Coordinates of C-alpha atoms in Angstrom, one line a residue:
X6 CA 7.8 44.2 12.0
X7 CA 7.6 42.2 8.8
X8 CA 9.2 43.8 5.7
X9 CA 6.0 43.4 3.7
X10 CA 4.1 45.6 6.2
X11 CA 4.5 49.3 6.0
X12 CA 5.0 51.6 9.0
X13 CA 1.9 52.9 10.7
X14 CA 1.0 56.5 9.9
X15 CA -1.6 58.9 11.4
X16 CA -1.8 61.1 8.3
X17 CA -1.9 59.4 4.9
X18 CA 0.7 60.3 2.5
X19 CA -0.3 61.5 -1.0
X20 CA 0.3 59.0 -3.7
X21 CA 3.3 60.4 -5.7
X22 CA 3.9 59.0 -9.1
X23 CA 7.4 59.3 -10.4
X24 CA 7.7 60.9 -13.8
X25 CA 9.1 58.9 -16.7
X26 CA 12.3 61.0 -16.5
X27 CA 12.9 59.9 -12.9
X28 CA 12.3 56.3 -13.9
X29 CA 14.8 56.5 -16.7
X30 CA 17.2 58.1 -14.2
X31 CA 16.8 55.2 -11.8
X32 CA 17.4 52.7 -14.6
X33 CA 20.5 54.6 -15.6
X34 CA 21.8 54.5 -12.0
X35 CA 21.1 50.8 -11.8
X36 CA 22.8 49.7 -15.0
X37 CA 25.3 52.4 -15.7
X38 CA 27.0 53.1 -12.4
X39 CA 29.3 51.1 -10.3
X40 CA 27.1 51.3 -7.3
X41 CA 24.1 49.9 -9.2
X42 CA 26.0 47.2 -11.0
X43 CA 28.4 46.0 -8.2
X44 CA 27.7 47.7 -5.0
X45 CA 30.0 47.2 -2.0
X46 CA 29.5 43.5 -1.5
X47 CA 32.6 41.4 -0.6
X48 CA 32.6 39.2 -3.7
X49 CA 36.0 37.7 -2.8
X50 CA 34.3 36.0 0.2
X51 CA 32.2 33.9 -2.1
X52 CA 35.2 32.5 -4.0
X53 CA 37.8 32.4 -1.2
X54 CA 38.8 28.7 -0.6
X55 CA 39.1 27.2 2.9
X56 CA 42.8 26.2 2.8
X57 CA 44.2 24.6 6.0
X58 CA 47.1 26.4 7.9
X59 CA 46.4 29.5 5.9
X60 CA 46.1 32.6 8.0
X61 CA 42.7 34.1 7.4
X62 CA 42.2 37.8 7.2
X63 CA 39.5 39.2 9.4
X64 CA 36.7 40.7 7.3
X65 CA 33.7 42.8 8.1
X66 CA 30.3 41.2 7.8
X67 CA 28.7 41.6 4.4
X68 CA 25.6 43.7 4.3
X69 CA 22.3 41.8 4.7
X70 CA 19.9 42.3 1.8
X71 CA 16.2 42.1 2.9
X72 CA 13.2 41.2 0.8
X73 CA 12.8 44.6 -0.8
X74 CA 16.3 46.1 -0.5
X75 CA 18.0 47.4 -3.6
X76 CA 20.4 44.7 -4.9
X77 CA 23.3 45.3 -7.3
X78 CA 22.6 43.8 -10.7
X79 CA 25.8 41.6 -10.9
X80 CA 25.2 40.3 -7.3
X81 CA 21.6 39.5 -8.1
X82 CA 22.7 37.5 -11.2
X83 CA 25.5 35.8 -9.4
X84 CA 23.4 34.7 -6.4
X85 CA 20.5 33.8 -8.6
X86 CA 22.8 31.5 -10.5
X87 CA 24.1 30.0 -7.2
X88 CA 20.5 29.3 -6.2
X89 CA 19.8 27.6 -9.5
X90 CA 22.9 25.4 -9.2
X91 CA 22.0 24.5 -5.6
X92 CA 18.7 23.1 -6.7
X93 CA 19.7 21.7 -10.1
X94 CA 20.6 18.2 -8.9
X95 CA 17.3 17.9 -6.9
X96 CA 15.2 18.9 -10.0
X97 CA 16.7 16.6 -12.5
X98 CA 17.0 13.5 -10.4
X99 CA 13.3 12.5 -10.2
X100 CA 12.5 12.7 -13.9
X101 CA 15.7 10.8 -14.8
X102 CA 14.8 8.0 -12.4
X103 CA 11.1 7.8 -13.2
X104 CA 11.5 7.9 -17.0
X105 CA 14.5 5.5 -17.0
X106 CA 15.0 1.8 -16.3
X107 CA 13.8 2.3 -12.7
X108 CA 10.5 3.7 -13.9
X109 CA 8.6 3.5 -17.2
X110 CA 11.5 2.8 -19.5
X111 CA 10.8 5.8 -21.9
X112 CA 12.8 6.5 -25.0
X113 CA 15.8 8.8 -24.7
X114 CA 14.0 11.6 -26.5
X115 CA 11.2 11.6 -23.9
X116 CA 13.7 11.4 -21.0
X117 CA 15.4 14.5 -22.4
X118 CA 12.1 16.3 -22.7
X119 CA 11.1 15.5 -19.1
X120 CA 14.4 16.9 -17.8
X121 CA 13.9 20.1 -19.8
X122 CA 10.3 20.4 -18.7
X123 CA 11.3 19.9 -15.0
X124 CA 13.7 22.8 -15.2
X125 CA 11.2 25.1 -17.0
X126 CA 8.2 24.3 -14.8
X127 CA 10.4 24.7 -11.6
X128 CA 11.3 28.2 -12.8
X129 CA 7.8 29.2 -13.7
X130 CA 6.2 27.8 -10.5
X131 CA 8.9 29.3 -8.3
X132 CA 7.8 32.7 -9.6
X133 CA 4.4 32.1 -8.1
X134 CA 5.8 31.3 -4.6
X135 CA 8.3 34.3 -4.7
X136 CA 5.8 36.9 -5.9
X137 CA 2.9 36.2 -3.5
X138 CA -0.6 37.1 -4.8
X139 CA -3.4 38.3 -2.6
X140 CA -6.8 36.8 -3.3
X141 CA -9.1 39.8 -3.5
X142 CA -11.8 40.1 -1.0
X143 CA -10.3 37.4 1.3
X144 CA -7.6 37.2 3.9
X145 CA -5.8 34.5 1.8
X146 CA -2.7 34.6 -0.3
X147 CA -1.0 32.5 -3.0
X148 CA 2.7 32.2 -2.4
X149 CA 5.1 33.2 0.4
X150 CA 6.7 36.3 -0.9
X151 CA 10.1 34.8 0.0
X152 CA 12.9 33.1 -1.9
X153 CA 10.8 29.9 -1.8
X154 CA 11.9 28.0 -4.9
X155 CA 10.0 25.0 -6.2
X156 CA 11.4 21.7 -7.4
X157 CA 10.3 18.1 -8.2
X158 CA 9.4 16.3 -5.0
X159 CA 11.4 13.2 -4.0
X160 CA 8.4 11.9 -2.1
X161 CA 6.8 10.8 -5.4
X162 CA 9.7 8.4 -6.4
X163 CA 9.0 5.4 -4.1
X164 CA 5.2 5.6 -4.7
X165 CA 5.6 5.9 -8.5
X166 CA 8.1 3.1 -8.7
X167 CA 5.8 0.8 -6.7
X168 CA 2.9 1.7 -8.9
X169 CA 4.9 1.2 -12.1
X170 CA 6.0 -2.2 -10.9
X171 CA 2.4 -3.1 -10.2
X172 CA 1.3 -1.9 -13.6
X173 CA 3.8 -4.2 -15.3
X174 CA 2.6 -7.1 -13.3
X175 CA -1.2 -6.6 -13.8
X176 CA -0.9 -6.0 -17.6
X177 CA -1.4 -2.2 -17.6
X178 CA 2.1 -1.9 -19.1
X179 CA 3.5 -4.2 -21.8
X180 CA 6.2 -6.8 -21.2
X181 CA 8.3 -8.6 -23.8
X182 CA 8.3 -12.4 -24.1
X183 CA 11.6 -12.6 -22.3
X184 CA 10.3 -10.5 -19.4
X185 CA 11.9 -7.2 -20.5
X186 CA 9.8 -4.2 -19.5
X187 CA 8.8 -2.2 -22.5
X188 CA 8.2 1.6 -22.7
X189 CA 5.0 2.6 -21.0
X190 CA 4.1 6.2 -21.5
X191 CA 0.5 5.5 -20.5
X192 CA 1.7 4.7 -16.9
X193 CA 3.4 8.1 -16.7
X194 CA 0.1 9.7 -17.9
X195 CA -1.8 7.8 -15.3
X196 CA 0.6 9.2 -12.7
X197 CA 0.1 12.7 -13.9
X198 CA -3.7 12.5 -14.1
X199 CA -4.0 11.0 -10.6
X200 CA -1.6 13.6 -9.2
X201 CA -3.6 16.5 -10.7
X202 CA -6.7 15.2 -8.8
X203 CA -4.9 14.3 -5.6
X204 CA -3.2 17.7 -5.4
X205 CA -6.5 19.3 -4.5
X206 CA -6.2 17.8 -1.0
X207 CA -3.2 20.1 -0.4
X208 CA -5.3 23.1 -1.6
X209 CA -7.9 22.1 1.0
X210 CA -5.2 21.7 3.7
X211 CA -4.0 25.3 3.0
X212 CA -7.2 26.7 4.5
X213 CA -6.8 24.8 7.8
X214 CA -5.2 27.0 10.5
X215 CA -1.5 26.0 10.8
X216 CA -1.7 25.3 14.5
X217 CA -4.4 22.7 13.9
X218 CA -2.4 21.1 11.0
X219 CA 0.7 21.0 13.2
X220 CA -1.3 19.2 15.9
X221 CA -2.3 16.5 13.4
X222 CA 1.1 16.3 11.7
X223 CA 3.7 17.2 14.4
X224 CA 7.4 16.4 14.0
X225 CA 6.7 13.1 15.6
X226 CA 4.9 12.2 12.4
X227 CA 6.7 14.1 9.7
X228 CA 10.2 13.3 11.0
X229 CA 10.2 9.5 10.7
X230 CA 8.1 9.8 7.5
X231 CA 10.7 12.0 5.7
X232 CA 13.5 9.8 7.1
X233 CA 12.0 6.6 5.6
X234 CA 11.5 8.4 2.2
X235 CA 15.2 9.0 2.1
X236 CA 16.1 5.4 3.2
X237 CA 13.8 4.0 0.6
X238 CA 15.5 6.1 -2.1
X239 CA 19.1 5.2 -1.1
X240 CA 18.6 1.7 -2.5
X241 CA 17.9 3.1 -5.9
X242 CA 20.8 5.5 -5.8
X243 CA 23.2 2.8 -4.6
X244 CA 22.1 0.4 -7.4
X245 CA 22.9 3.2 -9.9
X246 CA 26.2 3.7 -8.3
X247 CA 27.1 0.1 -9.1
X248 CA 26.0 0.3 -12.7
X249 CA 22.3 0.8 -12.9
X250 CA 19.0 0.2 -11.2
X251 CA 17.3 -1.3 -14.2
X252 CA 17.2 -5.0 -15.4
X253 CA 21.0 -5.2 -15.5
X254 CA 20.9 -5.2 -11.6
X255 CA 18.7 -8.4 -11.5
X256 CA 20.2 -11.6 -10.2
X257 CA 19.6 -13.3 -13.5
X258 CA 19.3 -10.6 -16.2
X259 CA 18.3 -11.3 -19.8
X260 CA 21.2 -11.6 -22.3
X261 CA 20.6 -8.0 -23.5
X262 CA 21.2 -6.7 -20.0
X263 CA 24.2 -8.9 -19.1
X264 CA 26.1 -5.6 -18.9
X265 CA 25.0 -2.2 -17.6
X266 CA 23.1 -0.4 -18.7
X267 CA 22.9 -2.8 -21.7
X268 CA 25.3 -4.6 -24.0
X269 CA 25.1 -1.8 -26.6
X270 CA 26.3 1.0 -24.3
X271 CA 29.9 2.3 -24.6
X272 CA 32.3 0.6 -22.3
X273 CA 29.5 -1.6 -20.8
X274 CA 30.5 -3.7 -17.8
X275 CA 28.7 -6.2 -15.5
X276 CA 26.7 -4.7 -12.6
X277 CA 28.9 -4.1 -9.5
X278 CA 32.2 -3.8 -11.5
X279 CA 35.0 -1.9 -9.6
X280 CA 35.2 0.6 -12.4
X281 CA 31.6 1.7 -11.7
X282 CA 32.3 1.9 -8.0
X283 CA 35.3 4.1 -8.7
X284 CA 33.3 6.5 -10.9
X285 CA 30.7 6.9 -8.2
X286 CA 33.4 7.5 -5.6
X287 CA 34.9 10.3 -7.7
X288 CA 31.7 12.2 -7.3
X289 CA 31.3 11.4 -3.6
X290 CA 34.9 12.3 -2.7
X291 CA 34.6 15.6 -4.7
X292 CA 31.5 16.6 -2.7
X293 CA 33.4 16.0 0.5
X294 CA 36.5 17.9 -0.7
X295 CA 34.3 20.9 -1.7
X296 CA 32.8 20.9 1.8
X297 CA 36.2 20.8 3.5
X298 CA 38.3 23.1 1.3
X299 CA 35.9 24.9 -1.0
X300 CA 34.8 28.5 -1.0
X301 CA 31.3 29.4 0.2
X302 CA 29.9 29.2 -3.4
X303 CA 31.6 25.9 -3.9
X304 CA 30.2 24.4 -0.7
X305 CA 26.6 25.4 -1.7
X306 CA 27.1 23.8 -5.2
X307 CA 29.3 20.9 -4.1
X308 CA 26.9 18.3 -5.5
X309 CA 27.0 19.8 -9.0
X310 CA 30.8 20.2 -8.9
X311 CA 31.0 16.5 -7.9
X312 CA 28.7 15.5 -10.7
X313 CA 30.8 17.6 -13.2
X314 CA 34.0 15.9 -12.0
X315 CA 32.5 12.5 -12.5
X316 CA 31.2 13.4 -16.0
X317 CA 34.7 14.6 -17.0
X318 CA 36.3 11.4 -15.8
X319 CA 33.6 9.2 -17.4
X320 CA 34.1 11.1 -20.7
X321 CA 37.9 10.8 -20.6
X322 CA 37.7 7.0 -20.0
X323 CA 35.1 6.2 -22.6
X324 CA 31.9 5.8 -20.6
X325 CA 30.1 8.8 -22.0
X326 CA 27.8 8.6 -25.1
X327 CA 27.3 11.6 -27.3
X328 CA 24.6 10.2 -29.6
X329 CA 21.7 11.4 -27.5
X330 CA 23.1 14.9 -27.3
X331 CA 23.7 15.0 -31.1
X332 CA 20.1 13.9 -31.8
X333 CA 18.5 16.3 -29.3
X334 CA 16.7 19.4 -30.6
X335 CA 18.1 22.8 -30.0
X336 CA 15.2 24.0 -27.8
X337 CA 12.3 22.5 -25.9
X338 CA 9.3 23.6 -24.0
X339 CA 6.4 22.0 -22.1
X340 CA 3.8 20.2 -24.3
X341 CA 6.2 19.4 -27.0
X342 CA 5.4 15.9 -26.0
X343 CA 2.1 14.9 -24.2
X344 CA 0.8 11.9 -22.3
X345 CA -2.7 10.5 -22.1
X346 CA -4.0 11.6 -18.7
X347 CA -6.0 9.1 -16.7
X348 CA -6.8 8.4 -13.1
X349 CA -5.3 5.1 -11.8
X350 CA -7.4 4.1 -8.9
X351 CA -4.7 2.3 -6.8
X352 CA -2.6 5.5 -6.9
X353 CA -5.2 7.8 -5.4
X354 CA -4.6 7.0 -1.7
X355 CA -0.8 6.9 -1.9
X356 CA -0.7 10.3 -3.8
X357 CA -3.0 11.8 -1.2
X358 CA -0.4 10.8 1.4
X359 CA 2.3 12.3 -0.8
X360 CA 0.6 15.7 -1.0
X361 CA -0.2 15.7 2.8
X362 CA 3.5 15.2 3.4
X363 CA 4.4 17.9 0.9
X364 CA 2.1 20.3 2.9
X365 CA 4.0 19.4 6.1
X366 CA 7.3 19.9 4.4
X367 CA 6.2 23.3 3.0
X368 CA 5.4 24.5 6.5
X369 CA 8.9 23.6 7.8
X370 CA 10.6 25.1 4.7
X371 CA 8.7 28.4 4.9
X372 CA 9.4 28.7 8.6
X373 CA 13.1 28.1 7.9
X374 CA 13.0 30.7 5.0
X375 CA 11.4 33.3 7.3
X376 CA 14.1 32.6 9.9
X377 CA 17.1 33.0 7.6
X378 CA 15.4 36.0 6.0
X379 CA 15.1 37.7 9.4
X380 CA 11.4 37.9 9.3
X381 CA 8.7 36.9 11.9
X382 CA 8.3 33.3 12.7
X383 CA 5.0 33.8 14.6
X384 CA 2.0 36.1 14.4
X385 CA -0.6 36.8 11.7
X386 CA 1.9 37.8 8.9
X387 CA 3.9 34.6 9.4
X388 CA 0.6 32.5 9.3
X389 CA -0.4 34.1 6.0
X390 CA 3.0 33.1 4.6
X391 CA 2.4 29.5 5.7
X392 CA -1.1 29.5 4.3
X393 CA 0.1 31.1 1.0
X394 CA 3.0 28.7 0.7
X395 CA 0.9 25.6 1.2
X396 CA -1.8 26.9 -1.2
X397 CA 0.7 27.7 -3.9
X398 CA 2.2 24.2 -3.3
X399 CA -1.2 22.6 -4.0
X400 CA -1.9 24.7 -7.0
X401 CA 1.6 24.1 -8.3
X402 CA 0.9 20.3 -8.0
X403 CA -2.1 20.7 -10.4
X404 CA -0.3 23.0 -12.8
X405 CA 2.8 20.7 -12.8
X406 CA 0.7 17.7 -13.7
X407 CA -1.0 19.6 -16.6
X408 CA 2.5 20.6 -17.8
X409 CA 3.5 16.9 -17.9
X410 CA 5.6 17.0 -14.7
X411 CA 5.3 15.0 -11.4
X412 CA 4.4 16.8 -8.1
X413 CA 6.3 19.9 -7.2
X414 CA 7.2 21.1 -3.7
X415 CA 9.1 23.9 -1.9
X416 CA 12.8 23.2 -1.7
X417 CA 14.8 23.6 1.5
X418 CA 18.3 23.7 -0.1
X419 CA 18.1 27.4 -0.8
X420 CA 17.7 28.4 2.8
X421 CA 21.4 27.5 3.3
X422 CA 22.3 29.8 0.4
X423 CA 20.3 32.6 2.0
X424 CA 22.1 32.2 5.3
X425 CA 25.5 31.9 3.7
X426 CA 25.3 34.9 1.4
X427 CA 23.2 37.1 3.7
X428 CA 20.8 37.8 0.8
X429 CA 17.1 37.2 1.1
X430 CA 16.2 39.6 -1.7
X431 CA 13.5 38.5 -4.1
X432 CA 15.5 39.8 -7.1
X433 CA 18.0 37.0 -6.6
X434 CA 15.0 34.6 -6.6
X435 CA 13.7 36.0 -9.9
X436 CA 17.2 35.6 -11.4
X437 CA 17.2 32.0 -10.2
X438 CA 13.9 31.4 -12.0
X439 CA 15.4 33.0 -15.1
X440 CA 18.4 30.7 -15.1
X441 CA 16.3 27.6 -14.6
X442 CA 14.0 28.4 -17.5
X443 CA 17.0 29.1 -19.7
X444 CA 18.6 25.8 -18.8
X445 CA 15.4 24.0 -19.6
X446 CA 14.7 25.7 -22.9
X447 CA 18.1 24.7 -24.3
X448 CA 17.4 21.0 -24.8
X449 CA 21.1 20.1 -25.4
X450 CA 21.7 20.9 -21.8
X451 CA 19.0 18.4 -20.7
X452 CA 20.3 15.9 -23.2
X453 CA 23.8 16.1 -21.6
X454 CA 22.3 15.4 -18.2
X455 CA 20.4 12.4 -19.4
X456 CA 23.6 11.0 -21.0
X457 CA 25.4 10.9 -17.7
X458 CA 26.4 7.3 -16.9
X459 CA 24.4 5.7 -14.1
X460 CA 27.5 5.2 -11.9
X461 CA 28.2 8.9 -11.9
X462 CA 24.6 9.8 -11.3
X463 CA 24.4 7.2 -8.5
X464 CA 27.3 8.8 -6.6
X465 CA 25.4 12.0 -6.5
X466 CA 21.9 10.7 -5.9
X467 CA 23.0 8.5 -3.0
X468 CA 24.4 11.6 -1.3
X469 CA 21.2 13.5 -2.0
X470 CA 18.9 10.7 -0.8
X471 CA 20.8 10.2 2.4
X472 CA 20.5 14.0 3.0
X473 CA 16.7 13.5 2.9
X474 CA 17.0 10.8 5.5
X475 CA 19.2 13.1 7.7
X476 CA 16.6 15.9 7.3
X477 CA 14.0 13.5 8.8
X478 CA 16.3 12.7 11.7
X479 CA 16.8 16.5 12.3
X480 CA 13.0 17.1 12.3
X481 CA 12.6 14.4 15.0
X482 CA 15.5 15.7 17.1
X483 CA 14.5 19.4 17.0
X484 CA 10.8 19.0 17.5
X485 CA 10.3 15.8 19.5
X486 CA 11.2 15.3 23.2
X487 CA 12.2 11.6 23.7
X488 CA 9.6 10.8 26.4
X489 CA 8.5 7.2 26.9
X490 CA 5.3 7.9 25.0
X491 CA 7.1 9.4 22.0
X492 CA 9.7 6.6 21.9
X493 CA 6.9 4.0 21.9
X494 CA 5.1 5.8 18.9
X495 CA 8.4 6.0 17.0
X496 CA 9.1 2.4 17.7
X497 CA 5.7 1.2 16.5
X498 CA 5.7 3.4 13.4
X499 CA 9.3 2.6 12.4
X500 CA 8.9 -1.2 13.0
X501 CA 6.3 -1.5 10.3
X502 CA 7.8 1.2 8.1
X503 CA 11.3 -0.4 8.1
X504 CA 9.8 -3.8 7.5
X505 CA 7.8 -2.6 4.4
X506 CA 10.9 -0.7 3.1
X507 CA 13.3 -3.7 3.5
X508 CA 10.8 -6.3 2.3
X509 CA 8.6 -4.4 -0.1
X510 CA 6.7 -7.4 -1.4
X511 CA 5.6 -8.7 2.0
X512 CA 1.9 -8.0 1.2
X513 CA 1.8 -9.5 -2.3
X514 CA 0.1 -12.7 -1.3
X515 CA -2.5 -11.4 1.2
X516 CA -5.1 -10.7 -1.5
X517 CA -5.6 -13.5 -4.0
X518 CA -8.6 -12.2 -5.9
X519 CA -8.3 -12.8 -9.7
X520 CA -11.9 -12.1 -10.9
X521 CA -13.3 -9.8 -13.5
X522 CA -14.4 -7.0 -11.1
X523 CA -11.9 -4.3 -12.0
X524 CA -13.2 -2.0 -9.3
X525 CA -12.5 -4.5 -6.5
X526 CA -9.2 -5.4 -8.0
X527 CA -8.2 -1.8 -8.2
X528 CA -9.3 -1.2 -4.6
X529 CA -7.2 -4.2 -3.4
X530 CA -4.2 -3.0 -5.4
X531 CA -4.5 0.4 -3.7
X532 CA -4.4 -1.2 -0.3
X533 CA -1.4 -3.3 -1.3
X534 CA 0.4 -0.3 -2.7
X535 CA -0.1 1.8 0.5
X536 CA 0.9 -1.0 2.8
X537 CA 4.0 -1.8 0.8
X538 CA 5.1 1.8 0.9
X539 CA 7.2 2.1 4.1
X540 CA 6.8 5.9 4.7
X541 CA 3.0 5.7 4.2
X542 CA 2.7 2.9 6.8
X543 CA 4.9 4.9 9.2
X544 CA 2.8 8.1 8.7
X545 CA -0.5 6.2 9.2
X546 CA 0.7 4.4 12.4
X547 CA 2.3 7.5 14.0
X548 CA -0.7 9.7 13.3
X549 CA -3.1 7.2 14.9
X550 CA -1.0 6.6 17.9
X551 CA -0.2 10.3 18.4
X552 CA -3.9 11.2 18.4
X553 CA -5.0 8.3 20.7
X554 CA -2.2 7.7 23.2
X555 CA -2.6 10.1 26.2
X556 CA 0.2 12.3 27.3
X557 CA 2.2 10.9 30.3
X558 CA 3.8 12.9 33.1
X559 CA 7.5 12.1 33.2
X560 CA 9.2 11.3 36.4
X561 CA 11.2 14.5 36.4
X562 CA 8.1 16.6 35.7
X563 CA 6.3 14.7 38.5
X564 CA 9.0 15.5 41.0
X565 CA 8.8 19.2 40.0
X566 CA 5.0 19.2 40.6
X567 CA 5.6 17.6 44.0
X568 CA 8.1 20.2 45.0
X569 CA 5.9 23.0 43.8
X570 CA 3.0 21.7 45.8
X571 CA 5.2 21.3 48.9
X572 CA 6.5 24.9 48.6
X573 CA 2.9 26.2 48.3
X574 CA 1.8 24.6 51.6
X575 CA 2.6 26.3 54.9
X576 CA 4.3 23.2 56.5
X577 CA 6.3 22.5 53.4
X578 CA 7.4 26.1 53.2
X579 CA 8.5 26.2 56.8
X580 CA 10.4 22.9 56.5
X581 CA 12.1 24.2 53.4
X582 CA 12.9 27.4 55.0
X583 CA 14.5 25.7 58.0
X584 CA 16.5 23.4 55.7
X585 CA 14.6 20.2 56.6
X586 CA 13.4 18.1 53.7
X587 CA 10.1 16.2 54.0
X588 CA 10.3 12.5 54.7
X589 CA 10.5 9.9 51.9
X590 CA 7.2 8.5 53.1
X591 CA 5.6 11.9 52.6
X592 CA 6.9 12.1 49.0
X593 CA 5.7 8.6 48.2
X594 CA 2.3 9.5 49.6
X595 CA 2.1 12.6 47.5
X596 CA 3.0 10.6 44.4
X597 CA 0.3 8.0 45.1
X598 CA -2.2 10.8 45.6

């Protein structure tokens, strides 16, 4: 039985309200006793490193904390902080990329604001998913009621980068005389405005029964789509690893960008310098060492520890600039800076595809959260969690855009923390939200994240983006049998998707219209943007083929059918019983029939 559902009773119990004295007594027990503060949890387990050749003591399994179990205060704060660290890298990466040289080239102050806002909005919108509100008078919910934390979606990055590049070409964004891309906050506002409208498609999807949605978007569709999202992002991360993904990485950069990120940066070097490669490797190797030798809490936060290691090395060797941190305000909050919201026509179709993929990801993430939380993964309660999670995802997409942040989605990283710590209690989720909001409010923290050198950030983001690609592979392997039909669908979808990812400008010269009809031009730009986005092409092709190609009976299944029919006939049963197999001609005849 699901924890949210109470036990069945024949006689209703009288509603007993605790007196104020009893409530105060409960608070005193929670905050002033050892059991309420610490409990009997094995805290040493979280910090015990995995040292080779060291004899490990056998320990008893830690208690499992369900959704509504009482959780010690210190443990709730500790695990909430662990959840916040586990998702920190995923939250800050998209705003840093989209606001920097790989996006709309915003000023440092705006980049710091967007990182702060991403942390604050993630904390606030996670509260919606964790709390789970019932819509009065309907069977529908908003939220999952689990530790389903919300972060900035990686899916938006390739779509937004393609749209921003198109805006600089068609004159929507300003370009200097020497070809340098100038700051374009209006492009970011167009992304937000279009996302607020496109997010409504996910709200509509939330009211479709999950079984129908999974039939349209099975793992055969979502797996290769997620994989190509990660593969597309790896290029950006690896460019940062070698110095930066902005103009300094061009084959013939302008004089101002002869060195990365530009010639005014401290200890600037040409793109691809071995020093930059070494900084990125310091992050990458640290992540591997944390996984091999680290304690459980280190393994779940290895990406942040690797980033911190790279920052320390960069600061000690003169690559770190403190000017942005010194100029940053003490505190920040959403709407300190605003952007002019508009709807950019060519972005509508790609963003609809983004939110459809976010809905599919939400279903998988909520299912995994139910599994590690020891709750039902089938039945009506589970389906209400799926419906509530997808609906909250769509609403969060609208709210995030209005709060100057790109689309949000349910994160999957925290499922590993739940399984590792044996704690699915919502109190830990609320503490996670608290820490995220605190991190975002203190703007100096966001400023220090923006000041991280590109090479250090690239070592981390390359690892993160590759984990997205591996997640797509895992979706394919877990949910897709490799029959001939499925292999054909994957081949057809990935052929065009890989092509569009590796040669992203292949469709540039198909449409040559240069007239004054802005509506037609925007429509053609939308088609170009969709077809030059690899994962969108793969999703479209695999959906169409999966719905149109008939299922085939495999050879092994066909043999099983033949044997079953043979056993059901009197002659076949007698021959089988006597140990005589039917002739090969007979089997061939049955196959032909």
